[in-house]
Amino acid sequence: MAPVAMAGETARGVNAGGASAASAGAAAGGTGAAAGGTGAAANGVAGGAGAAAGGTGAAEASGGGAGASSTAAALAGISGGVVLPSEATRERYRARQVVVRYGGAHASSAGAVPKTRVLRVPRGLTVAQYAQKLRTRPGVLSATANYVAHISGWVPPDPGSAGIPAGWSQLQWNFMPETGVDAPDAWQHLLDVGRPGGAGVTVAVVDTGIAYANRGRFKRSPDFSQYRFVRGWDFVGGDPYPNDDNGHGTHVAGTIAEGTGNNIALTGLAFGAKLMPVKVLDRDGEGDSARIAQGIRYAADHGAKIINLSFEFPTDITRSQIPNILDAIRHAKAKGVLVVGASGNAAAAAVAYPARSGDVLSVGATTQHGCQADYSNEGTDLDIVAPGGGVDNALDDDPNCRPSEPAGMDIFQMTFTHTNGYRRFGLPTGFIGTSMAAPHVAATAALVVASGILGPDPTPDAIERRLEQTARDLGPPGKDPHYGAGLLNAAAATDPAIPVT
């Protein structure tokens, strides 16, 4: 009998691949599939301790697929999708304000930092005129306009759950600098070369399917344009309709390429890339090795440049038990396709298959604090880490790890809000895991390919080397079992100023 892989959301503290899921996963809005049996668990660990996206406004998907036209427009010219104004129109300084620095009698003591005040410009004077007038007064060291700085990267207006422009950043800590992957600067790098969001690259999501189309009882996610997808396949049903009936695959796909700049919900890291839905896991998140191998080969043979595998086999499964999957992965690599896999959620000292294969870029998970997540598998086969959310691991020599403090936030993307239907979408809590970490790497790989930094058609090894060499080192200096090469840095990986070595 073929080994079985399983996708499911399990409660925090329960290893994916063994015990059954607590009901908290479903209550938090996760997919609620049981994690257990003999199968491997898809690496999304559900738990409600992350910051809630309460009142995120579950949306009824309309037949027209909300946001399709606006997304297309945003990709064509980023028109109407940029919070930051252009150089020609953005505010250079605050209207009717002058910043004045005082010395002499106005300073509190000798050697003190000069006092600074912001003065309002009187009627009848311009900012420049008033500043010039103030400079002539005794004790005034300087008088200048109150100049305004701007974020260097591109910041989309997508509202998140806050309902305000750029509100996505309040939930998507994983896309921000510091403990995230620094998406805004990466987005800007791709805009600079005319390949917004990784346009021109196809990423296959080999998973439970994606909410990609309006068909029967299925609806497309409101934050996916119908033009975001290329033809995929359902190896569970044996048909060309890989609709998601679990929610896991849609969440993973959202991290990669959810609509961005369209004023809907959240953002996707490689929002300009095409998505190929390949369904190998059923509604319970289970999929056998035969289907998985077929799915990997399909993706490699139908134009995918990146393949994302957000599932794992139990740690007792060896390479000799899944030769068909390893053959399929070698086939993909021989065709120039990078395969990205989740390291697993068993808190084990070894990476789980298929990510453990030397032909897969294996991805562990970190928390909002920049610490290794307590569930993340580790070991010498771990290549890199990316945000997965959840509770910090107890690493005594790592100052970023604070396991006694409240857990950081979960990973948020638009997906189903409950398990009994496929028509209502929202931003549910409960999604944490290396399943959530892996698509950050797959998406960044797509951005690297589109950027042209590595040439027009880089090899999988070249892409992996770029991601690892530009990662932010965590833990002990150099590569280590907890963090591999370090935390994924999408901005650095796509920065043409950083030499390719």
Coordinates of C-alpha atoms in Angstrom, one line a residue:
M1 CA 0.0 0.0 0.0
A2 CA 1.3 3.4 -0.9
P3 CA 2.3 5.7 2.0
V4 CA -0.3 8.4 2.6
A5 CA 0.3 12.1 3.1
M6 CA -2.3 14.1 5.0
A7 CA -3.1 17.8 5.1
G8 CA -4.9 19.1 8.2
E9 CA -4.9 21.8 10.8
T10 CA -4.1 20.5 14.3
A11 CA -4.2 22.2 17.6
R12 CA -1.1 23.9 18.9
G13 CA 1.0 21.4 20.9
V14 CA -0.3 18.4 18.9
N15 CA 2.2 17.0 16.5
A16 CA 0.9 16.9 12.9
G17 CA 0.9 13.3 11.8
G18 CA -0.1 11.6 15.0
A19 CA -2.9 12.6 17.4
S20 CA -6.2 13.9 16.2
A21 CA -6.9 17.6 15.9
A22 CA -8.6 19.5 18.7
S23 CA -11.8 21.3 17.8
A24 CA -10.1 24.6 18.3
G25 CA -8.8 24.5 14.7
A26 CA -12.3 24.5 13.2
A27 CA -13.5 27.1 15.7
A28 CA -10.7 29.4 14.8
G29 CA -11.7 29.2 11.2
G30 CA -9.1 26.8 10.0
T31 CA -9.9 23.9 7.8
G32 CA -10.7 21.6 10.7
A33 CA -9.5 18.4 9.0
A34 CA -8.4 15.8 11.5
A35 CA -4.7 15.2 11.8
G36 CA -4.0 11.6 12.5
G37 CA -4.0 8.1 11.1
T38 CA -1.0 6.8 9.3
G39 CA -0.6 9.7 7.0
A40 CA 1.7 12.7 7.0
A41 CA 0.2 16.0 8.0
A42 CA 0.2 19.1 5.8
N43 CA 2.2 21.4 7.8
G44 CA -0.5 23.9 8.9
V45 CA -0.9 23.7 12.6
A46 CA -4.1 25.3 13.9
G47 CA -4.4 27.1 17.1
G48 CA -6.2 30.1 18.3
A49 CA -3.5 31.8 20.3
G50 CA -2.5 34.0 17.5
A51 CA -3.9 37.5 17.2
A52 CA -7.5 37.1 16.0
A53 CA -8.7 38.6 12.8
G54 CA -12.1 38.9 14.3
G55 CA -14.7 40.6 12.2
T56 CA -12.6 40.1 9.1
G57 CA -15.7 40.2 7.0
A58 CA -16.3 36.9 5.4
A59 CA -17.1 37.6 1.8
E60 CA -19.7 35.8 -0.3
A61 CA -17.9 35.1 -3.6
S62 CA -19.9 36.4 -6.5
G63 CA -20.3 34.8 -9.8
G64 CA -18.2 37.5 -11.4
G65 CA -15.2 36.9 -9.1
A66 CA -14.7 40.2 -7.2
G67 CA -11.5 42.0 -8.0
A68 CA -10.6 40.3 -11.2
S69 CA -10.5 43.4 -13.4
S70 CA -8.9 45.6 -10.8
T71 CA -6.2 43.1 -10.2
A72 CA -5.4 42.9 -13.9
A73 CA -5.2 46.7 -14.0
A74 CA -2.9 46.7 -11.0
L75 CA -0.5 44.2 -12.7
A76 CA -0.6 46.1 -16.0
G77 CA 0.4 49.4 -14.6
I78 CA -0.1 49.3 -10.8
S79 CA -2.7 52.0 -11.5
G80 CA -5.0 52.7 -8.6
G81 CA -3.1 50.3 -6.4
V82 CA -0.3 52.3 -4.9
V83 CA -0.6 54.0 -1.5
L84 CA 2.7 55.8 -2.0
P85 CA 2.2 58.7 -4.4
S86 CA 4.5 59.3 -7.3
E87 CA 7.6 61.6 -7.0
A88 CA 5.6 64.3 -8.8
T89 CA 2.6 64.2 -6.5
R90 CA 3.8 63.0 -3.1
E91 CA 4.0 65.6 -0.3
R92 CA 7.6 66.9 0.0
Y93 CA 7.0 68.7 3.3
R94 CA 4.2 69.5 5.7
A95 CA 2.0 72.4 4.6
R96 CA 2.5 75.6 6.5
Q97 CA 5.1 74.2 9.0
V98 CA 8.7 75.2 9.7
V99 CA 11.1 73.3 11.9
V100 CA 13.2 75.7 14.0
R101 CA 16.3 74.8 16.0
Y102 CA 17.4 77.2 18.8
G103 CA 20.7 77.6 20.5
G104 CA 22.1 80.2 22.9
A105 CA 19.7 81.4 25.5
H106 CA 17.0 79.0 24.2
A107 CA 19.2 76.0 25.0
S108 CA 18.7 74.6 28.5
S109 CA 22.4 74.3 29.2
A110 CA 25.8 74.5 27.6
G111 CA 26.4 71.6 25.3
A112 CA 22.8 70.6 25.3
V113 CA 21.0 69.4 22.2
P114 CA 19.4 72.4 20.6
K115 CA 15.7 72.9 21.3
T116 CA 13.5 72.2 18.3
R117 CA 10.0 73.6 17.7
V118 CA 7.6 73.2 14.8
L119 CA 6.1 76.6 14.0
R120 CA 3.0 77.3 11.9
V121 CA 3.6 79.7 9.0
P122 CA 1.6 83.0 9.4
R123 CA -0.9 83.9 6.7
G124 CA 0.5 85.9 3.8
L125 CA 3.9 84.1 3.9
T126 CA 5.1 80.9 2.2
V127 CA 7.1 78.2 4.0
A128 CA 10.3 79.4 2.3
Q129 CA 9.7 83.1 3.2
Y130 CA 8.9 82.3 6.8
A131 CA 11.9 80.0 7.1
Q132 CA 14.2 82.8 5.7
K133 CA 12.7 85.3 8.1
L134 CA 13.3 83.1 11.1
R135 CA 16.9 82.4 10.2
T136 CA 17.7 86.1 10.8
R137 CA 16.6 86.0 14.4
P138 CA 19.1 85.7 17.3
G139 CA 19.5 82.2 18.7
V140 CA 18.1 80.5 15.6
L141 CA 20.5 77.8 14.4
S142 CA 18.3 76.6 11.5
A143 CA 14.8 77.0 10.0
T144 CA 13.7 74.5 7.4
A145 CA 10.5 73.1 5.9
N146 CA 9.2 70.0 7.7
Y147 CA 10.2 67.5 5.1
V148 CA 8.4 64.2 4.8
A149 CA 10.1 60.8 4.3
H150 CA 8.4 57.9 2.6
I151 CA 8.7 54.2 2.8
S152 CA 11.2 53.0 0.2
G153 CA 9.2 50.0 -1.0
W154 CA 5.8 49.7 -2.7
V155 CA 2.9 49.5 -0.2
P156 CA -0.4 48.2 -1.6
P157 CA -3.7 49.6 -0.4
D158 CA -5.3 46.3 0.5
P159 CA -7.3 46.9 3.7
G160 CA -6.8 43.6 5.6
S161 CA -9.4 43.3 8.5
A162 CA -9.0 46.9 9.6
G163 CA -10.8 48.3 6.6
I164 CA -8.2 51.1 6.1
P165 CA -5.6 51.6 3.3
A166 CA -2.6 49.3 3.7
G167 CA -4.4 47.6 6.7
W168 CA -2.9 44.3 5.4
S169 CA 0.3 45.2 7.2
Q170 CA -1.4 44.9 10.6
L171 CA -2.0 41.2 10.0
Q172 CA 0.7 40.2 7.6
W173 CA 3.7 40.7 9.9
N174 CA 5.3 37.9 7.9
F175 CA 5.6 40.3 4.9
M176 CA 7.2 43.2 6.8
P177 CA 10.9 43.8 7.6
E178 CA 12.5 42.6 10.8
T179 CA 11.0 39.2 11.6
G180 CA 9.2 39.0 8.2
V181 CA 10.6 38.7 4.6
D182 CA 10.5 42.4 3.7
A183 CA 8.0 42.2 0.9
P184 CA 7.6 46.0 0.2
D185 CA 11.2 46.4 -0.9
A186 CA 11.1 43.2 -2.9
W187 CA 7.9 44.4 -4.7
Q188 CA 9.7 47.7 -5.5
H189 CA 12.7 45.8 -7.0
L190 CA 10.4 43.9 -9.3
L191 CA 8.5 47.1 -10.3
D192 CA 11.9 48.6 -11.2
V193 CA 12.5 45.9 -13.8
G194 CA 9.0 45.9 -15.1
R195 CA 8.1 42.5 -13.7
P196 CA 5.6 43.4 -11.0
G197 CA 5.0 40.6 -8.4
G198 CA 7.0 38.1 -10.4
A199 CA 5.1 38.4 -13.6
G200 CA 5.9 35.7 -16.1
V201 CA 6.7 32.9 -13.7
T202 CA 4.4 29.9 -12.9
V203 CA 4.3 28.4 -9.4
A204 CA 2.5 25.0 -9.0
V205 CA 0.7 24.5 -5.7
V206 CA 0.6 20.7 -5.2
D207 CA -1.9 20.5 -2.4
T208 CA -5.7 20.2 -1.7
G209 CA -6.5 22.3 -4.8
I210 CA -7.2 26.1 -4.9
A211 CA -10.5 28.0 -4.9
Y212 CA -9.7 29.1 -8.4
A213 CA -13.0 28.9 -10.3
N214 CA -16.8 29.3 -10.1
R215 CA -18.0 25.8 -10.8
G216 CA -21.1 24.1 -9.2
R217 CA -20.9 24.4 -5.5
F218 CA -17.4 25.9 -5.7
K219 CA -16.6 29.6 -5.9
R220 CA -13.4 31.4 -6.7
S221 CA -11.8 33.3 -3.8
P222 CA -12.8 37.0 -4.1
D223 CA -9.0 37.9 -3.8
F224 CA -8.0 35.8 -6.8
S225 CA -8.5 37.0 -10.4
Q226 CA -9.6 34.3 -12.9
Y227 CA -6.5 35.4 -14.9
R228 CA -4.1 34.4 -12.1
F229 CA -4.4 30.7 -13.0
V230 CA -3.0 28.3 -15.6
R231 CA -4.5 24.9 -16.3
G232 CA -4.1 22.4 -13.5
W233 CA -5.3 18.9 -12.7
D234 CA -7.2 17.0 -10.0
F235 CA -5.4 13.7 -9.3
V236 CA -8.0 12.9 -6.6
G237 CA -11.0 13.1 -8.8
G238 CA -9.2 12.3 -12.1
D239 CA -10.5 15.4 -13.9
P240 CA -9.2 18.9 -14.9
Y241 CA -11.0 20.7 -12.1
P242 CA -8.7 21.0 -9.1
N243 CA -11.1 22.8 -6.8
D244 CA -10.2 23.1 -3.1
D245 CA -12.5 21.3 -0.7
N246 CA -10.3 21.7 2.3
G247 CA -9.0 25.3 2.5
H248 CA -5.3 24.5 3.0
G249 CA -4.3 24.8 -0.6
T250 CA -6.1 28.1 -1.0
H251 CA -4.3 29.5 2.0
V252 CA -1.0 28.4 0.7
A253 CA -1.7 29.8 -2.7
G254 CA -2.7 33.1 -1.1
T255 CA 0.7 33.6 0.5
I256 CA 2.2 33.1 -3.0
A257 CA -0.1 35.1 -5.2
E258 CA -3.2 36.5 -3.5
G259 CA -4.5 39.6 -5.3
T260 CA -2.5 42.7 -4.4
G261 CA -3.1 46.3 -5.1
N262 CA -6.8 45.6 -5.7
N263 CA -8.2 47.0 -2.4
I264 CA -9.4 43.5 -1.3
A265 CA -8.3 41.7 1.9
L266 CA -4.6 40.9 2.0
T267 CA -1.6 40.6 -0.3
G268 CA 0.4 37.9 -2.0
L269 CA 4.2 37.9 -2.1
A270 CA 4.5 37.0 -5.8
F271 CA 1.2 38.5 -6.8
G272 CA 2.1 38.7 -10.5
A273 CA 3.1 35.1 -10.8
K274 CA 0.7 32.5 -12.3
L275 CA -0.7 29.7 -10.1
M276 CA -1.1 26.1 -11.3
P277 CA -3.5 24.2 -9.0
V278 CA -2.5 20.6 -8.7
K279 CA -4.8 18.6 -6.4
V280 CA -3.2 15.5 -4.8
L281 CA -4.8 15.7 -1.3
D282 CA -8.5 15.1 -0.7
R283 CA -11.0 17.0 1.4
D284 CA -9.6 15.4 4.5
G285 CA -6.1 16.4 3.5
E286 CA -5.0 12.9 2.6
G287 CA -3.0 11.9 -0.5
D288 CA -1.0 8.8 -1.3
S289 CA 2.4 8.7 -2.8
A290 CA 1.2 7.6 -6.2
R291 CA -1.0 10.7 -6.6
I292 CA 1.7 13.0 -5.2
A293 CA 4.3 11.7 -7.7
Q294 CA 1.9 12.2 -10.5
G295 CA 1.1 15.7 -9.4
I296 CA 4.8 16.7 -9.2
R297 CA 5.5 15.3 -12.7
Y298 CA 2.4 17.0 -14.1
A299 CA 3.6 20.4 -12.8
A300 CA 7.1 19.9 -14.1
D301 CA 5.8 18.9 -17.5
H302 CA 3.3 21.7 -17.9
G303 CA 5.4 24.8 -17.4
A304 CA 5.8 25.3 -13.7
K305 CA 9.2 26.9 -12.7
I306 CA 8.5 26.5 -9.0
I307 CA 6.7 23.7 -7.2
N308 CA 5.4 24.1 -3.6
L309 CA 4.9 21.0 -1.4
S310 CA 3.2 22.0 1.9
F311 CA 2.8 18.5 3.3
E312 CA 4.9 15.9 5.1
F313 CA 5.2 12.2 5.7
P314 CA 5.7 10.8 9.2
T315 CA 9.3 10.9 10.3
D316 CA 9.5 7.1 10.2
I317 CA 8.9 7.1 6.4
T318 CA 12.2 6.5 4.7
R319 CA 13.3 7.3 1.1
S320 CA 13.1 3.6 0.2
Q321 CA 9.3 3.8 0.8
I322 CA 8.6 6.7 -1.5
P323 CA 10.9 6.1 -4.5
N324 CA 8.2 7.2 -6.9
I325 CA 8.0 10.7 -5.3
L326 CA 11.8 11.0 -5.2
D327 CA 11.9 10.0 -8.9
A328 CA 9.3 12.7 -9.7
I329 CA 11.3 15.3 -7.8
R330 CA 14.5 14.4 -9.7
H331 CA 12.5 14.6 -12.9
A332 CA 11.4 18.1 -12.0
K333 CA 14.9 19.3 -11.2
A334 CA 16.2 17.8 -14.4
K335 CA 13.6 20.0 -16.2
G336 CA 14.9 23.1 -14.4
V337 CA 12.1 23.3 -11.8
L338 CA 12.8 24.3 -8.2
V339 CA 10.9 22.1 -5.7
V340 CA 10.2 23.7 -2.3
G341 CA 9.0 21.6 0.7
A342 CA 7.9 22.1 4.3
S343 CA 10.2 20.6 6.9
G344 CA 7.4 19.2 9.0
N345 CA 5.6 20.0 12.3
A346 CA 6.6 17.2 14.6
A347 CA 9.3 19.2 16.5
A348 CA 11.6 16.4 15.3
A349 CA 15.4 16.5 15.0
A350 CA 15.2 15.5 11.3
V351 CA 13.4 17.0 8.3
A352 CA 10.5 14.9 7.1
Y353 CA 10.1 13.7 3.5
P354 CA 9.7 14.8 0.8
A355 CA 11.5 18.0 2.0
R356 CA 14.3 15.9 3.3
S357 CA 15.3 15.0 -0.3
G358 CA 18.5 16.6 -1.4
D359 CA 16.6 17.8 -4.5
V360 CA 14.1 19.8 -2.4
L361 CA 14.7 23.2 -0.8
S362 CA 13.5 22.4 2.7
V363 CA 11.8 25.2 4.8
G364 CA 11.4 25.4 8.6
A365 CA 9.2 27.9 10.4
T366 CA 9.8 31.0 12.6
T367 CA 7.5 33.0 14.8
Q368 CA 6.7 36.7 14.9
H369 CA 9.5 37.1 17.4
G370 CA 12.1 35.8 15.0
C371 CA 12.5 32.5 16.9
Q372 CA 12.3 29.0 15.6
A373 CA 8.7 27.8 16.0
D374 CA 8.3 25.1 18.6
Y375 CA 6.8 22.6 16.2
S376 CA 9.3 23.1 13.3
N377 CA 11.4 20.1 12.4
E378 CA 15.1 20.8 12.2
G379 CA 18.4 19.1 11.4
T380 CA 21.3 19.1 9.0
D381 CA 18.9 18.8 6.0
L382 CA 17.2 22.0 6.9
D383 CA 18.0 24.7 4.2
I384 CA 16.2 27.9 5.2
V385 CA 13.4 29.2 7.4
A386 CA 10.5 31.5 6.8
P387 CA 7.5 32.8 8.8
G388 CA 5.1 30.2 10.0
G389 CA 3.8 31.7 13.2
G390 CA 3.0 30.2 16.6
V391 CA 4.9 29.6 19.8
D392 CA 8.6 30.2 20.3
N393 CA 10.9 27.2 20.8
A394 CA 12.8 27.1 24.1
L395 CA 16.3 27.9 22.7
D396 CA 18.3 29.1 25.7
D397 CA 21.1 30.7 23.7
D398 CA 18.7 32.6 21.3
P399 CA 17.6 36.1 22.6
N400 CA 14.7 36.1 20.1
C401 CA 13.1 33.1 21.8
R402 CA 10.6 33.9 24.5
P403 CA 8.5 30.8 25.0
S404 CA 7.0 31.9 28.3
E405 CA 5.5 35.0 26.6
P406 CA 2.2 35.0 24.6
A407 CA 2.6 33.4 21.1
G408 CA 3.0 35.7 18.1
M409 CA 0.5 36.0 15.4
D410 CA -0.7 33.4 13.0
I411 CA -0.3 33.5 9.2
F412 CA -3.3 35.1 7.5
Q413 CA -4.6 34.7 4.0
M414 CA -8.0 34.6 2.5
T415 CA -9.5 31.1 2.5
F416 CA -12.7 29.3 3.6
T417 CA -14.2 30.4 6.9
H418 CA -15.7 27.0 7.8
T419 CA -15.4 23.4 6.8
N420 CA -18.9 22.7 5.5
G421 CA -18.9 24.9 2.4
Y422 CA -16.8 26.4 -0.3
R423 CA -18.6 29.7 -0.9
R424 CA -17.7 31.9 2.1
F425 CA -14.3 33.4 2.5
G426 CA -12.5 35.4 5.2
L427 CA -9.3 35.7 7.1
P428 CA -9.5 32.9 9.7
T429 CA -7.1 32.4 12.6
G430 CA -5.5 29.1 13.3
F431 CA -3.1 28.7 10.3
I432 CA 0.5 28.2 11.6
G433 CA 3.1 25.7 10.5
T434 CA 5.8 24.9 8.0
S435 CA 3.0 24.6 5.5
M436 CA 2.6 28.3 5.8
A437 CA 6.4 28.9 5.8
A438 CA 7.2 27.1 2.5
P439 CA 5.1 29.3 0.2
H440 CA 7.0 32.3 1.3
V441 CA 10.1 30.6 -0.2
A442 CA 8.3 29.5 -3.3
A443 CA 7.0 33.0 -3.9
T444 CA 10.4 34.6 -3.4
A445 CA 12.0 32.1 -5.7
A446 CA 9.5 33.3 -8.4
L447 CA 10.5 36.9 -7.7
V448 CA 14.1 36.0 -8.1
V449 CA 13.5 34.3 -11.4
A450 CA 11.4 37.3 -12.7
S451 CA 14.0 39.8 -11.5
G452 CA 16.5 38.5 -14.0
I453 CA 19.3 38.8 -11.4
L454 CA 20.3 35.2 -12.2
G455 CA 19.7 35.4 -15.9
P456 CA 16.7 34.5 -18.0
D457 CA 16.3 30.8 -16.9
P458 CA 18.3 30.1 -13.7
T459 CA 18.8 26.5 -12.5
P460 CA 17.2 25.3 -9.3
D461 CA 20.6 25.2 -7.6
A462 CA 21.3 28.8 -8.6
I463 CA 17.9 30.0 -7.2
E464 CA 18.5 28.0 -3.9
R465 CA 22.0 29.4 -3.6
R466 CA 20.7 33.0 -4.0
L467 CA 18.0 32.5 -1.4
E468 CA 20.4 31.0 1.1
Q469 CA 23.2 33.5 0.6
T470 CA 20.8 36.5 1.1
A471 CA 19.0 35.0 4.1
R472 CA 19.3 36.8 7.4
D473 CA 21.5 34.7 9.7
L474 CA 19.7 33.6 12.9
G475 CA 21.0 31.6 15.9
P476 CA 24.7 30.6 15.9
P477 CA 26.8 32.2 13.1
G478 CA 26.5 30.4 9.8
K479 CA 24.2 27.5 8.9
D480 CA 22.8 25.6 11.9
P481 CA 20.2 22.9 12.5
H482 CA 17.5 25.3 13.9
Y483 CA 17.5 27.9 11.1
G484 CA 19.5 26.4 8.2
A485 CA 21.0 29.3 6.2
G486 CA 18.7 31.8 8.1
L487 CA 15.5 33.7 7.7
L488 CA 14.3 34.3 4.1
N489 CA 14.8 37.9 2.9
A490 CA 12.8 38.6 -0.2
A491 CA 14.2 42.2 -0.5
A492 CA 17.8 41.1 -0.4
A493 CA 17.3 38.2 -2.7
T494 CA 15.8 40.5 -5.4
D495 CA 18.2 43.4 -4.8
P496 CA 20.4 43.9 -7.9
A497 CA 22.9 45.8 -5.7
I498 CA 23.8 42.5 -3.9
P499 CA 26.3 40.6 -6.1
V500 CA 25.5 37.1 -7.3
T501 CA 28.2 34.8 -6.0

